[in-house]
């Protein structure tokens, strides 16, 4: 990270920033082109490692790309606010951001699939008491990103 003065290393502050984000952008490499998809997400932290969960249709470009190359870049940000200046090139932006790399996996275990969907719903709605019937679970794909490295930055 070039701007070490903006780096966040406190694990609780990083978790709070992740919690305040509602859109996760996944960057795929698609035969020399970058394909970026904004998605709702849920997450779990196990032994200080993040796993992000996503849902999707069962087919489409995302699913094809996961199968071709599961290594992805991930971006989350929150708190964006323009800082206006009277000087040319003096403007700046307040923000908090997370940049990560991860490996995507399709979730096939029904219990983990339901847990992943619950994490998405809890993160996006604040509620966890959802019920899924078998048909619902069969109709949707769930995939996860096991995070291999993560950095966090803040500009106040």
PDB file of N, CA and C in Angstrom, residues 5-111:
ATOM      1  N   UNK A   5      -0.016   5.895   5.664  1.00  0.00           N
ATOM      2  CA  UNK A   5      -0.658   6.755   6.656  1.00  0.00           C
ATOM      3  C   UNK A   5      -2.177   6.605   6.645  1.00  0.00           C
ATOM      4  N   UNK A   6      -2.736   5.996   5.612  1.00  0.00           N
ATOM      5  CA  UNK A   6      -4.183   5.790   5.528  1.00  0.00           C
ATOM      6  C   UNK A   6      -4.586   4.336   5.787  1.00  0.00           C
ATOM      7  N   UNK A   7      -3.614   3.481   6.001  1.00  0.00           N
ATOM      8  CA  UNK A   7      -3.893   2.065   6.189  1.00  0.00           C
ATOM      9  C   UNK A   7      -4.587   1.805   7.530  1.00  0.00           C
ATOM     10  N   UNK A   8      -5.584   0.932   7.495  1.00  0.00           N
ATOM     11  CA  UNK A   8      -6.281   0.485   8.701  1.00  0.00           C
ATOM     12  C   UNK A   8      -5.865  -0.963   8.947  1.00  0.00           C
ATOM     13  N   UNK A   9      -5.364  -1.247  10.124  1.00  0.00           N
ATOM     14  CA  UNK A   9      -4.964  -2.613  10.469  1.00  0.00           C
ATOM     15  C   UNK A   9      -5.768  -3.170  11.646  1.00  0.00           C
ATOM     16  N   UNK A  10      -6.478  -2.309  12.367  1.00  0.00           N
ATOM     17  CA  UNK A  10      -7.278  -2.755  13.497  1.00  0.00           C
ATOM     18  C   UNK A  10      -8.413  -3.662  12.999  1.00  0.00           C
ATOM     19  N   UNK A  11      -8.425  -4.895  13.460  1.00  0.00           N
ATOM     20  CA  UNK A  11      -9.371  -5.896  12.959  1.00  0.00           C
ATOM     21  C   UNK A  11     -10.828  -5.518  13.218  1.00  0.00           C
ATOM     22  N   UNK A  12     -11.109  -4.906  14.347  1.00  0.00           N
ATOM     23  CA  UNK A  12     -12.486  -4.503  14.641  1.00  0.00           C
ATOM     24  C   UNK A  12     -12.914  -3.352  13.739  1.00  0.00           C
ATOM     25  N   UNK A  13     -12.036  -2.415  13.486  1.00  0.00           N
ATOM     26  CA  UNK A  13     -12.380  -1.297  12.587  1.00  0.00           C
ATOM     27  C   UNK A  13     -12.611  -1.817  11.164  1.00  0.00           C
ATOM     28  N   UNK A  14     -11.791  -2.772  10.718  1.00  0.00           N
ATOM     29  CA  UNK A  14     -11.998  -3.373   9.394  1.00  0.00           C
ATOM     30  C   UNK A  14     -13.366  -4.038   9.342  1.00  0.00           C
ATOM     31  N   UNK A  15     -13.724  -4.788  10.395  1.00  0.00           N
ATOM     32  CA  UNK A  15     -15.037  -5.445  10.420  1.00  0.00           C
ATOM     33  C   UNK A  15     -16.158  -4.410  10.360  1.00  0.00           C
ATOM     34  N   UNK A  16     -16.007  -3.300  11.076  1.00  0.00           N
ATOM     35  CA  UNK A  16     -17.024  -2.250  11.045  1.00  0.00           C
ATOM     36  C   UNK A  16     -17.164  -1.650   9.645  1.00  0.00           C
ATOM     37  N   UNK A  17     -16.044  -1.487   8.955  1.00  0.00           N
ATOM     38  CA  UNK A  17     -16.096  -0.956   7.585  1.00  0.00           C
ATOM     39  C   UNK A  17     -16.798  -1.947   6.670  1.00  0.00           C
ATOM     40  N   UNK A  18     -16.437  -3.235   6.751  1.00  0.00           N
ATOM     41  CA  UNK A  18     -17.127  -4.254   5.949  1.00  0.00           C
ATOM     42  C   UNK A  18     -18.619  -4.210   6.247  1.00  0.00           C
ATOM     43  N   UNK A  19     -18.977  -4.128   7.509  1.00  0.00           N
ATOM     44  CA  UNK A  19     -20.386  -4.117   7.917  1.00  0.00           C
ATOM     45  C   UNK A  19     -21.130  -2.921   7.332  1.00  0.00           C
ATOM     46  N   UNK A  20     -20.452  -1.791   7.163  1.00  0.00           N
ATOM     47  CA  UNK A  20     -21.123  -0.589   6.657  1.00  0.00           C
ATOM     48  C   UNK A  20     -21.241  -0.566   5.125  1.00  0.00           C
ATOM     49  N   UNK A  21     -20.610  -1.512   4.446  1.00  0.00           N
ATOM     50  CA  UNK A  21     -20.674  -1.576   2.978  1.00  0.00           C
ATOM     51  C   UNK A  21     -21.869  -2.426   2.544  1.00  0.00           C
ATOM     52  N   UNK A  22     -22.536  -1.998   1.491  1.00  0.00           N
ATOM     53  CA  UNK A  22     -23.679  -2.761   0.995  1.00  0.00           C
ATOM     54  C   UNK A  22     -23.494  -3.285  -0.412  1.00  0.00           C
ATOM     55  N   UNK A  23     -22.415  -2.924  -1.043  1.00  0.00           N
ATOM     56  CA  UNK A  23     -22.136  -3.405  -2.388  1.00  0.00           C
ATOM     57  C   UNK A  23     -20.699  -3.908  -2.422  1.00  0.00           C
ATOM     58  N   UNK A  24     -20.526  -5.090  -2.955  1.00  0.00           N
ATOM     59  CA  UNK A  24     -19.196  -5.662  -3.129  1.00  0.00           C
ATOM     60  C   UNK A  24     -18.989  -5.821  -4.631  1.00  0.00           C
ATOM     61  N   UNK A  25     -17.909  -5.291  -5.127  1.00  0.00           N
ATOM     62  CA  UNK A  25     -17.604  -5.419  -6.551  1.00  0.00           C
ATOM     63  C   UNK A  25     -16.569  -6.522  -6.729  1.00  0.00           C
ATOM     64  N   UNK A  26     -16.892  -7.452  -7.617  1.00  0.00           N
ATOM     65  CA  UNK A  26     -15.972  -8.543  -7.918  1.00  0.00           C
ATOM     66  C   UNK A  26     -15.421  -8.312  -9.312  1.00  0.00           C
ATOM     67  N   UNK A  27     -14.102  -8.342  -9.436  1.00  0.00           N
ATOM     68  CA  UNK A  27     -13.438  -8.186 -10.724  1.00  0.00           C
ATOM     69  C   UNK A  27     -12.917  -9.526 -11.206  1.00  0.00           C
ATOM     70  N   UNK A  28     -13.437  -9.945 -12.344  1.00  0.00           N
ATOM     71  CA  UNK A  28     -13.029 -11.194 -12.988  1.00  0.00           C
ATOM     72  C   UNK A  28     -12.084 -10.879 -14.136  1.00  0.00           C
ATOM     73  N   UNK A  29     -11.187 -11.795 -14.446  1.00  0.00           N
ATOM     74  CA  UNK A  29     -10.356 -11.698 -15.635  1.00  0.00           C
ATOM     75  C   UNK A  29     -10.990 -12.590 -16.693  1.00  0.00           C
ATOM     76  N   UNK A  30     -11.388 -11.993 -17.808  1.00  0.00           N
ATOM     77  CA  UNK A  30     -12.093 -12.727 -18.864  1.00  0.00           C
ATOM     78  C   UNK A  30     -11.345 -12.583 -20.182  1.00  0.00           C
ATOM     79  N   UNK A  31     -10.366 -13.462 -20.379  1.00  0.00           N
ATOM     80  CA  UNK A  31      -9.590 -13.496 -21.621  1.00  0.00           C
ATOM     81  C   UNK A  31      -9.048 -12.117 -21.996  1.00  0.00           C
ATOM     82  N   UNK A  32      -8.323 -11.520 -21.059  1.00  0.00           N
ATOM     83  CA  UNK A  32      -7.678 -10.240 -21.312  1.00  0.00           C
ATOM     84  C   UNK A  32      -8.533  -9.027 -21.018  1.00  0.00           C
ATOM     85  N   UNK A  33      -9.784  -9.217 -20.686  1.00  0.00           N
ATOM     86  CA  UNK A  33     -10.655  -8.113 -20.308  1.00  0.00           C
ATOM     87  C   UNK A  33     -11.052  -8.268 -18.850  1.00  0.00           C
ATOM     88  N   UNK A  34     -11.330  -7.144 -18.209  1.00  0.00           N
ATOM     89  CA  UNK A  34     -11.806  -7.179 -16.832  1.00  0.00           C
ATOM     90  C   UNK A  34     -13.320  -7.047 -16.860  1.00  0.00           C
ATOM     91  N   UNK A  35     -13.981  -7.890 -16.103  1.00  0.00           N
ATOM     92  CA  UNK A  35     -15.437  -7.868 -15.964  1.00  0.00           C
ATOM     93  C   UNK A  35     -15.742  -7.652 -14.491  1.00  0.00           C
ATOM     94  N   UNK A  36     -16.367  -6.519 -14.167  1.00  0.00           N
ATOM     95  CA  UNK A  36     -16.649  -6.162 -12.779  1.00  0.00           C
ATOM     96  C   UNK A  36     -18.153  -6.239 -12.543  1.00  0.00           C
ATOM     97  N   UNK A  37     -18.523  -6.914 -11.444  1.00  0.00           N
ATOM     98  CA  UNK A  37     -19.928  -7.107 -11.108  1.00  0.00           C
ATOM     99  C   UNK A  37     -20.189  -6.583  -9.691  1.00  0.00           C
ATOM    100  N   UNK A  38     -21.140  -5.648  -9.546  1.00  0.00           N
ATOM    101  CA  UNK A  38     -21.529  -5.206  -8.200  1.00  0.00           C
ATOM    102  C   UNK A  38     -22.578  -6.164  -7.638  1.00  0.00           C
ATOM    103  N   UNK A  39     -22.378  -6.616  -6.401  1.00  0.00           N
ATOM    104  CA  UNK A  39     -23.282  -7.596  -5.802  1.00  0.00           C
ATOM    105  C   UNK A  39     -23.576  -7.266  -4.340  1.00  0.00           C
ATOM    106  N   UNK A  40     -24.781  -7.651  -3.898  1.00  0.00           N
ATOM    107  CA  UNK A  40     -25.063  -7.707  -2.469  1.00  0.00           C
ATOM    108  C   UNK A  40     -24.252  -8.856  -1.911  1.00  0.00           C
ATOM    109  N   UNK A  41     -23.966  -8.809  -0.632  1.00  0.00           N
ATOM    110  CA  UNK A  41     -23.128  -9.859  -0.062  1.00  0.00           C
ATOM    111  C   UNK A  41     -23.441 -10.073   1.409  1.00  0.00           C
ATOM    112  N   UNK A  42     -22.982 -11.188   1.897  1.00  0.00           N
ATOM    113  CA  UNK A  42     -22.941 -11.490   3.318  1.00  0.00           C
ATOM    114  C   UNK A  42     -21.532 -11.949   3.612  1.00  0.00           C
ATOM    115  N   UNK A  43     -21.216 -12.106   4.869  1.00  0.00           N
ATOM    116  CA  UNK A  43     -19.850 -12.540   5.195  1.00  0.00           C
ATOM    117  C   UNK A  43     -19.832 -13.254   6.534  1.00  0.00           C
ATOM    118  N   UNK A  44     -18.806 -14.042   6.704  1.00  0.00           N
ATOM    119  CA  UNK A  44     -18.487 -14.637   8.002  1.00  0.00           C
ATOM    120  C   UNK A  44     -16.987 -14.460   8.221  1.00  0.00           C
ATOM    121  N   UNK A  45     -16.612 -14.423   9.482  1.00  0.00           N
ATOM    122  CA  UNK A  45     -15.203 -14.345   9.851  1.00  0.00           C
ATOM    123  C   UNK A  45     -14.913 -15.564  10.718  1.00  0.00           C
ATOM    124  N   UNK A  46     -13.983 -16.382  10.253  1.00  0.00           N
ATOM    125  CA  UNK A  46     -13.563 -17.558  11.016  1.00  0.00           C
ATOM    126  C   UNK A  46     -12.049 -17.489  11.181  1.00  0.00           C
ATOM    127  N   UNK A  47     -11.597 -17.527  12.404  1.00  0.00           N
ATOM    128  CA  UNK A  47     -10.164 -17.468  12.691  1.00  0.00           C
ATOM    129  C   UNK A  47      -9.501 -16.299  11.945  1.00  0.00           C
ATOM    130  N   UNK A  48     -10.155 -15.142  12.015  1.00  0.00           N
ATOM    131  CA  UNK A  48      -9.683 -13.888  11.418  1.00  0.00           C
ATOM    132  C   UNK A  48      -9.632 -13.903   9.894  1.00  0.00           C
ATOM    133  N   UNK A  49     -10.234 -14.892   9.262  1.00  0.00           N
ATOM    134  CA  UNK A  49     -10.294 -14.966   7.800  1.00  0.00           C
ATOM    135  C   UNK A  49     -11.718 -14.676   7.333  1.00  0.00           C
ATOM    136  N   UNK A  50     -11.837 -13.814   6.332  1.00  0.00           N
ATOM    137  CA  UNK A  50     -13.144 -13.469   5.778  1.00  0.00           C
ATOM    138  C   UNK A  50     -13.537 -14.442   4.682  1.00  0.00           C
ATOM    139  N   UNK A  51     -14.824 -14.771   4.676  1.00  0.00           N
ATOM    140  CA  UNK A  51     -15.459 -15.441   3.546  1.00  0.00           C
ATOM    141  C   UNK A  51     -16.686 -14.608   3.204  1.00  0.00           C
ATOM    142  N   UNK A  52     -16.772 -14.174   1.955  1.00  0.00           N
ATOM    143  CA  UNK A  52     -17.918 -13.409   1.472  1.00  0.00           C
ATOM    144  C   UNK A  52     -18.840 -14.350   0.701  1.00  0.00           C
ATOM    145  N   UNK A  53     -20.159 -14.203   0.906  1.00  0.00           N
ATOM    146  CA  UNK A  53     -21.154 -15.018   0.219  1.00  0.00           C
ATOM    147  C   UNK A  53     -21.962 -14.152  -0.734  1.00  0.00           C
ATOM    148  N   UNK A  54     -22.321 -14.741  -1.870  1.00  0.00           N
ATOM    149  CA  UNK A  54     -23.098 -14.073  -2.909  1.00  0.00           C
ATOM    150  C   UNK A  54     -24.140 -15.040  -3.449  1.00  0.00           C
ATOM    151  N   UNK A  55     -25.202 -14.502  -4.027  1.00  0.00           N
ATOM    152  CA  UNK A  55     -26.180 -15.367  -4.694  1.00  0.00           C
ATOM    153  C   UNK A  55     -26.292 -14.941  -6.145  1.00  0.00           C
ATOM    154  N   UNK A  56     -26.793 -15.864  -6.948  1.00  0.00           N
ATOM    155  CA  UNK A  56     -26.814 -15.623  -8.385  1.00  0.00           C
ATOM    156  C   UNK A  56     -27.812 -16.560  -9.040  1.00  0.00           C
ATOM    157  N   UNK A  57     -28.130 -16.226 -10.290  1.00  0.00           N
ATOM    158  CA  UNK A  57     -28.826 -17.199 -11.126  1.00  0.00           C
ATOM    159  C   UNK A  57     -27.882 -18.380 -11.339  1.00  0.00           C
ATOM    160  N   UNK A  58     -28.428 -19.462 -11.805  1.00  0.00           N
ATOM    161  CA  UNK A  58     -27.612 -20.675 -11.977  1.00  0.00           C
ATOM    162  C   UNK A  58     -26.768 -20.657 -13.245  1.00  0.00           C
ATOM    163  N   UNK A  59     -27.007 -19.698 -14.109  1.00  0.00           N
ATOM    164  CA  UNK A  59     -26.220 -19.612 -15.338  1.00  0.00           C
ATOM    165  C   UNK A  59     -25.960 -18.158 -15.676  1.00  0.00           C
ATOM    166  N   UNK A  60     -24.993 -17.948 -16.526  1.00  0.00           N
ATOM    167  CA  UNK A  60     -24.661 -16.599 -16.949  1.00  0.00           C
ATOM    168  C   UNK A  60     -23.158 -16.398 -16.928  1.00  0.00           C
ATOM    169  N   UNK A  61     -22.765 -15.195 -17.269  1.00  0.00           N
ATOM    170  CA  UNK A  61     -21.343 -14.886 -17.414  1.00  0.00           C
ATOM    171  C   UNK A  61     -20.563 -15.093 -16.117  1.00  0.00           C
ATOM    172  N   UNK A  62     -21.145 -14.651 -14.962  1.00  0.00           N
ATOM    173  CA  UNK A  62     -20.461 -14.842 -13.677  1.00  0.00           C
ATOM    174  C   UNK A  62     -20.150 -16.307 -13.423  1.00  0.00           C
ATOM    175  N   UNK A  63     -21.143 -17.145 -13.607  1.00  0.00           N
ATOM    176  CA  UNK A  63     -20.982 -18.578 -13.340  1.00  0.00           C
ATOM    177  C   UNK A  63     -19.934 -19.163 -14.285  1.00  0.00           C
ATOM    178  N   UNK A  64     -19.984 -18.777 -15.547  1.00  0.00           N
ATOM    179  CA  UNK A  64     -18.984 -19.253 -16.505  1.00  0.00           C
ATOM    180  C   UNK A  64     -17.575 -18.830 -16.092  1.00  0.00           C
ATOM    181  N   UNK A  65     -17.435 -17.582 -15.633  1.00  0.00           N
ATOM    182  CA  UNK A  65     -16.118 -17.076 -15.253  1.00  0.00           C
ATOM    183  C   UNK A  65     -15.597 -17.736 -13.978  1.00  0.00           C
ATOM    184  N   UNK A  66     -16.474 -18.025 -13.039  1.00  0.00           N
ATOM    185  CA  UNK A  66     -16.045 -18.733 -11.823  1.00  0.00           C
ATOM    186  C   UNK A  66     -15.437 -20.073 -12.201  1.00  0.00           C
ATOM    187  N   UNK A  67     -16.048 -20.741 -13.157  1.00  0.00           N
ATOM    188  CA  UNK A  67     -15.552 -22.052 -13.577  1.00  0.00           C
ATOM    189  C   UNK A  67     -14.243 -21.932 -14.357  1.00  0.00           C
ATOM    190  N   UNK A  68     -14.080 -20.854 -15.128  1.00  0.00           N
ATOM    191  CA  UNK A  68     -12.852 -20.665 -15.916  1.00  0.00           C
ATOM    192  C   UNK A  68     -11.660 -20.254 -15.068  1.00  0.00           C
ATOM    193  N   UNK A  69     -11.883 -19.279 -14.185  1.00  0.00           N
ATOM    194  CA  UNK A  69     -10.790 -18.749 -13.373  1.00  0.00           C
ATOM    195  C   UNK A  69     -11.385 -18.202 -12.078  1.00  0.00           C
ATOM    196  N   UNK A  70     -11.290 -18.952 -10.987  1.00  0.00           N
ATOM    197  CA  UNK A  70     -11.925 -18.533  -9.737  1.00  0.00           C
ATOM    198  C   UNK A  70     -11.169 -17.447  -8.969  1.00  0.00           C
ATOM    199  N   UNK A  71     -10.003 -17.029  -9.431  1.00  0.00           N
ATOM    200  CA  UNK A  71      -9.228 -15.991  -8.744  1.00  0.00           C
ATOM    201  C   UNK A  71      -9.781 -14.624  -9.124  1.00  0.00           C
ATOM    202  N   UNK A  72     -10.150 -13.828  -8.115  1.00  0.00           N
ATOM    203  CA  UNK A  72     -10.816 -12.553  -8.371  1.00  0.00           C
ATOM    204  C   UNK A  72     -10.240 -11.445  -7.502  1.00  0.00           C
ATOM    205  N   UNK A  73     -10.509 -10.220  -7.920  1.00  0.00           N
ATOM    206  CA  UNK A  73     -10.260  -9.043  -7.105  1.00  0.00           C
ATOM    207  C   UNK A  73     -11.591  -8.575  -6.540  1.00  0.00           C
ATOM    208  N   UNK A  74     -11.555  -8.034  -5.327  1.00  0.00           N
ATOM    209  CA  UNK A  74     -12.775  -7.616  -4.637  1.00  0.00           C
ATOM    210  C   UNK A  74     -12.574  -6.206  -4.112  1.00  0.00           C
ATOM    211  N   UNK A  75     -13.636  -5.390  -4.219  1.00  0.00           N
ATOM    212  CA  UNK A  75     -13.582  -4.011  -3.724  1.00  0.00           C
ATOM    213  C   UNK A  75     -14.876  -3.697  -3.000  1.00  0.00           C
ATOM    214  N   UNK A  76     -14.747  -3.061  -1.840  1.00  0.00           N
ATOM    215  CA  UNK A  76     -15.878  -2.529  -1.085  1.00  0.00           C
ATOM    216  C   UNK A  76     -15.511  -1.110  -0.678  1.00  0.00           C
ATOM    217  N   UNK A  77     -16.491  -0.214  -0.635  1.00  0.00           N
ATOM    218  CA  UNK A  77     -16.193   1.136  -0.153  1.00  0.00           C
ATOM    219  C   UNK A  77     -17.425   1.738   0.482  1.00  0.00           C
ATOM    220  N   UNK A  78     -17.184   2.703   1.339  1.00  0.00           N
ATOM    221  CA  UNK A  78     -18.268   3.390   2.031  1.00  0.00           C
ATOM    222  C   UNK A  78     -17.796   4.784   2.431  1.00  0.00           C
ATOM    223  N   UNK A  79     -18.747   5.626   2.784  1.00  0.00           N
ATOM    224  CA  UNK A  79     -18.422   6.946   3.326  1.00  0.00           C
ATOM    225  C   UNK A  79     -17.879   7.936   2.322  1.00  0.00           C
ATOM    226  N   UNK A  80     -18.090   7.681   1.043  1.00  0.00           N
ATOM    227  CA  UNK A  80     -17.557   8.592   0.038  1.00  0.00           C
ATOM    228  C   UNK A  80     -18.163   9.980   0.142  1.00  0.00           C
ATOM    229  N   UNK A  81     -17.301  10.983   0.211  1.00  0.00           N
ATOM    230  CA  UNK A  81     -17.763  12.364   0.285  1.00  0.00           C
ATOM    231  C   UNK A  81     -16.704  13.264  -0.338  1.00  0.00           C
ATOM    232  N   UNK A  82     -17.119  14.082  -1.285  1.00  0.00           N
ATOM    233  CA  UNK A  82     -16.200  15.002  -1.956  1.00  0.00           C
ATOM    234  C   UNK A  82     -15.766  16.103  -1.010  1.00  0.00           C
ATOM    235  N   UNK A  83     -14.481  16.398  -1.012  1.00  0.00           N
ATOM    236  CA  UNK A  83     -13.920  17.531  -0.271  1.00  0.00           C
ATOM    237  C   UNK A  83     -13.537  18.566  -1.327  1.00  0.00           C
ATOM    238  N   UNK A  84     -14.294  19.632  -1.407  1.00  0.00           N
ATOM    239  CA  UNK A  84     -14.116  20.650  -2.443  1.00  0.00           C
ATOM    240  C   UNK A  84     -13.048  21.649  -2.017  1.00  0.00           C
ATOM    241  N   UNK A  85     -12.278  22.092  -2.991  1.00  0.00           N
ATOM    242  CA  UNK A  85     -11.229  23.082  -2.755  1.00  0.00           C
ATOM    243  C   UNK A  85     -11.349  24.185  -3.801  1.00  0.00           C
ATOM    244  N   UNK A  86     -10.851  25.348  -3.461  1.00  0.00           N
ATOM    245  CA  UNK A  86     -10.800  26.447  -4.427  1.00  0.00           C
ATOM    246  C   UNK A  86      -9.575  26.344  -5.319  1.00  0.00           C
ATOM    247  N   UNK A  87      -8.660  25.461  -4.983  1.00  0.00           N
ATOM    248  CA  UNK A  87      -7.443  25.287  -5.762  1.00  0.00           C
ATOM    249  C   UNK A  87      -7.619  24.173  -6.791  1.00  0.00           C
ATOM    250  N   UNK A  88      -7.065  24.390  -7.974  1.00  0.00           N
ATOM    251  CA  UNK A  88      -7.066  23.324  -8.972  1.00  0.00           C
ATOM    252  C   UNK A  88      -6.317  22.127  -8.381  1.00  0.00           C
ATOM    253  N   UNK A  89      -6.823  20.962  -8.586  1.00  0.00           N
ATOM    254  CA  UNK A  89      -6.240  19.716  -8.063  1.00  0.00           C
ATOM    255  C   UNK A  89      -6.215  19.673  -6.541  1.00  0.00           C
ATOM    256  N   UNK A  90      -6.974  20.525  -5.881  1.00  0.00           N
ATOM    257  CA  UNK A  90      -7.025  20.542  -4.422  1.00  0.00           C
ATOM    258  C   UNK A  90      -8.175  19.738  -3.854  1.00  0.00           C
ATOM    259  N   UNK A  91      -9.073  19.297  -4.711  1.00  0.00           N
ATOM    260  CA  UNK A  91     -10.203  18.500  -4.247  1.00  0.00           C
ATOM    261  C   UNK A  91      -9.720  17.118  -3.825  1.00  0.00           C
ATOM    262  N   UNK A  92     -10.464  16.515  -2.951  1.00  0.00           N
ATOM    263  CA  UNK A  92     -10.133  15.179  -2.480  1.00  0.00           C
ATOM    264  C   UNK A  92     -11.430  14.458  -2.148  1.00  0.00           C
ATOM    265  N   UNK A  93     -11.328  13.279  -1.568  1.00  0.00           N
ATOM    266  CA  UNK A  93     -12.499  12.500  -1.202  1.00  0.00           C
ATOM    267  C   UNK A  93     -12.262  11.821   0.131  1.00  0.00           C
ATOM    268  N   UNK A  94     -13.286  11.890   0.999  1.00  0.00           N
ATOM    269  CA  UNK A  94     -13.286  11.073   2.203  1.00  0.00           C
ATOM    270  C   UNK A  94     -13.809   9.700   1.803  1.00  0.00           C
ATOM    271  N   UNK A  95     -13.246   8.646   2.388  1.00  0.00           N
ATOM    272  CA  UNK A  95     -13.721   7.300   2.072  1.00  0.00           C
ATOM    273  C   UNK A  95     -13.129   6.300   3.045  1.00  0.00           C
ATOM    274  N   UNK A  96     -13.712   5.124   3.029  1.00  0.00           N
ATOM    275  CA  UNK A  96     -13.156   3.926   3.650  1.00  0.00           C
ATOM    276  C   UNK A  96     -13.278   2.842   2.589  1.00  0.00           C
ATOM    277  N   UNK A  97     -12.211   2.081   2.381  1.00  0.00           N
ATOM    278  CA  UNK A  97     -12.267   1.072   1.329  1.00  0.00           C
ATOM    279  C   UNK A  97     -11.524  -0.191   1.729  1.00  0.00           C
ATOM    280  N   UNK A  98     -11.963  -1.258   1.116  1.00  0.00           N
ATOM    281  CA  UNK A  98     -11.352  -2.573   1.287  1.00  0.00           C
ATOM    282  C   UNK A  98     -10.994  -3.073  -0.109  1.00  0.00           C
ATOM    283  N   UNK A  99      -9.781  -3.534  -0.266  1.00  0.00           N
ATOM    284  CA  UNK A  99      -9.338  -4.183  -1.497  1.00  0.00           C
ATOM    285  C   UNK A  99      -8.861  -5.573  -1.094  1.00  0.00           C
ATOM    286  N   UNK A 100      -9.325  -6.581  -1.817  1.00  0.00           N
ATOM    287  CA  UNK A 100      -8.962  -7.954  -1.449  1.00  0.00           C
ATOM    288  C   UNK A 100      -8.816  -8.804  -2.694  1.00  0.00           C
ATOM    289  N   UNK A 101      -8.183  -9.926  -2.507  1.00  0.00           N
ATOM    290  CA  UNK A 101      -8.140 -10.979  -3.518  1.00  0.00           C
ATOM    291  C   UNK A 101      -8.761 -12.203  -2.885  1.00  0.00           C
ATOM    292  N   UNK A 102      -9.378 -13.012  -3.723  1.00  0.00           N
ATOM    293  CA  UNK A 102      -9.995 -14.212  -3.201  1.00  0.00           C
ATOM    294  C   UNK A 102     -10.148 -15.268  -4.263  1.00  0.00           C
ATOM    295  N   UNK A 103     -10.583 -16.418  -3.807  1.00  0.00           N
ATOM    296  CA  UNK A 103     -10.849 -17.544  -4.694  1.00  0.00           C
ATOM    297  C   UNK A 103     -12.316 -17.906  -4.532  1.00  0.00           C
ATOM    298  N   UNK A 104     -13.045 -17.912  -5.645  1.00  0.00           N
ATOM    299  CA  UNK A 104     -14.471 -18.211  -5.614  1.00  0.00           C
ATOM    300  C   UNK A 104     -14.713 -19.714  -5.690  1.00  0.00           C
ATOM    301  N   UNK A 105     -15.731 -20.139  -4.956  1.00  0.00           N
ATOM    302  CA  UNK A 105     -16.162 -21.535  -4.954  1.00  0.00           C
ATOM    303  C   UNK A 105     -17.677 -21.569  -5.000  1.00  0.00           C
ATOM    304  N   UNK A 106     -18.229 -22.450  -5.781  1.00  0.00           N
ATOM    305  CA  UNK A 106     -19.665 -22.679  -5.757  1.00  0.00           C
ATOM    306  C   UNK A 106     -19.978 -23.425  -4.464  1.00  0.00           C
ATOM    307  N   UNK A 107     -21.041 -23.038  -3.799  1.00  0.00           N
ATOM    308  CA  UNK A 107     -21.455 -23.704  -2.565  1.00  0.00           C
ATOM    309  C   UNK A 107     -22.480 -24.765  -2.938  1.00  0.00           C
ATOM    310  N   UNK A 108     -22.164 -26.003  -2.667  1.00  0.00           N
ATOM    311  CA  UNK A 108     -23.067 -27.107  -3.013  1.00  0.00           C
ATOM    312  C   UNK A 108     -23.700 -27.762  -1.789  1.00  0.00           C
ATOM    313  N   UNK A 109     -23.047 -27.673  -0.638  1.00  0.00           N
ATOM    314  CA  UNK A 109     -23.601 -28.244   0.580  1.00  0.00           C
ATOM    315  C   UNK A 109     -24.859 -27.467   0.981  1.00  0.00           C
ATOM    316  N   UNK A 110     -26.020 -28.130   1.105  1.00  0.00           N
ATOM    317  CA  UNK A 110     -27.267 -27.414   1.413  1.00  0.00           C
ATOM    318  C   UNK A 110     -27.207 -26.589   2.704  1.00  0.00           C
ATOM    319  N   UNK A 111     -26.554 -27.106   3.732  1.00  0.00           N
ATOM    320  CA  UNK A 111     -26.472 -26.361   4.999  1.00  0.00           C
ATOM    321  C   UNK A 111     -25.631 -25.095   4.830  1.00  0.00           C
TER     322      UNK A 111
END
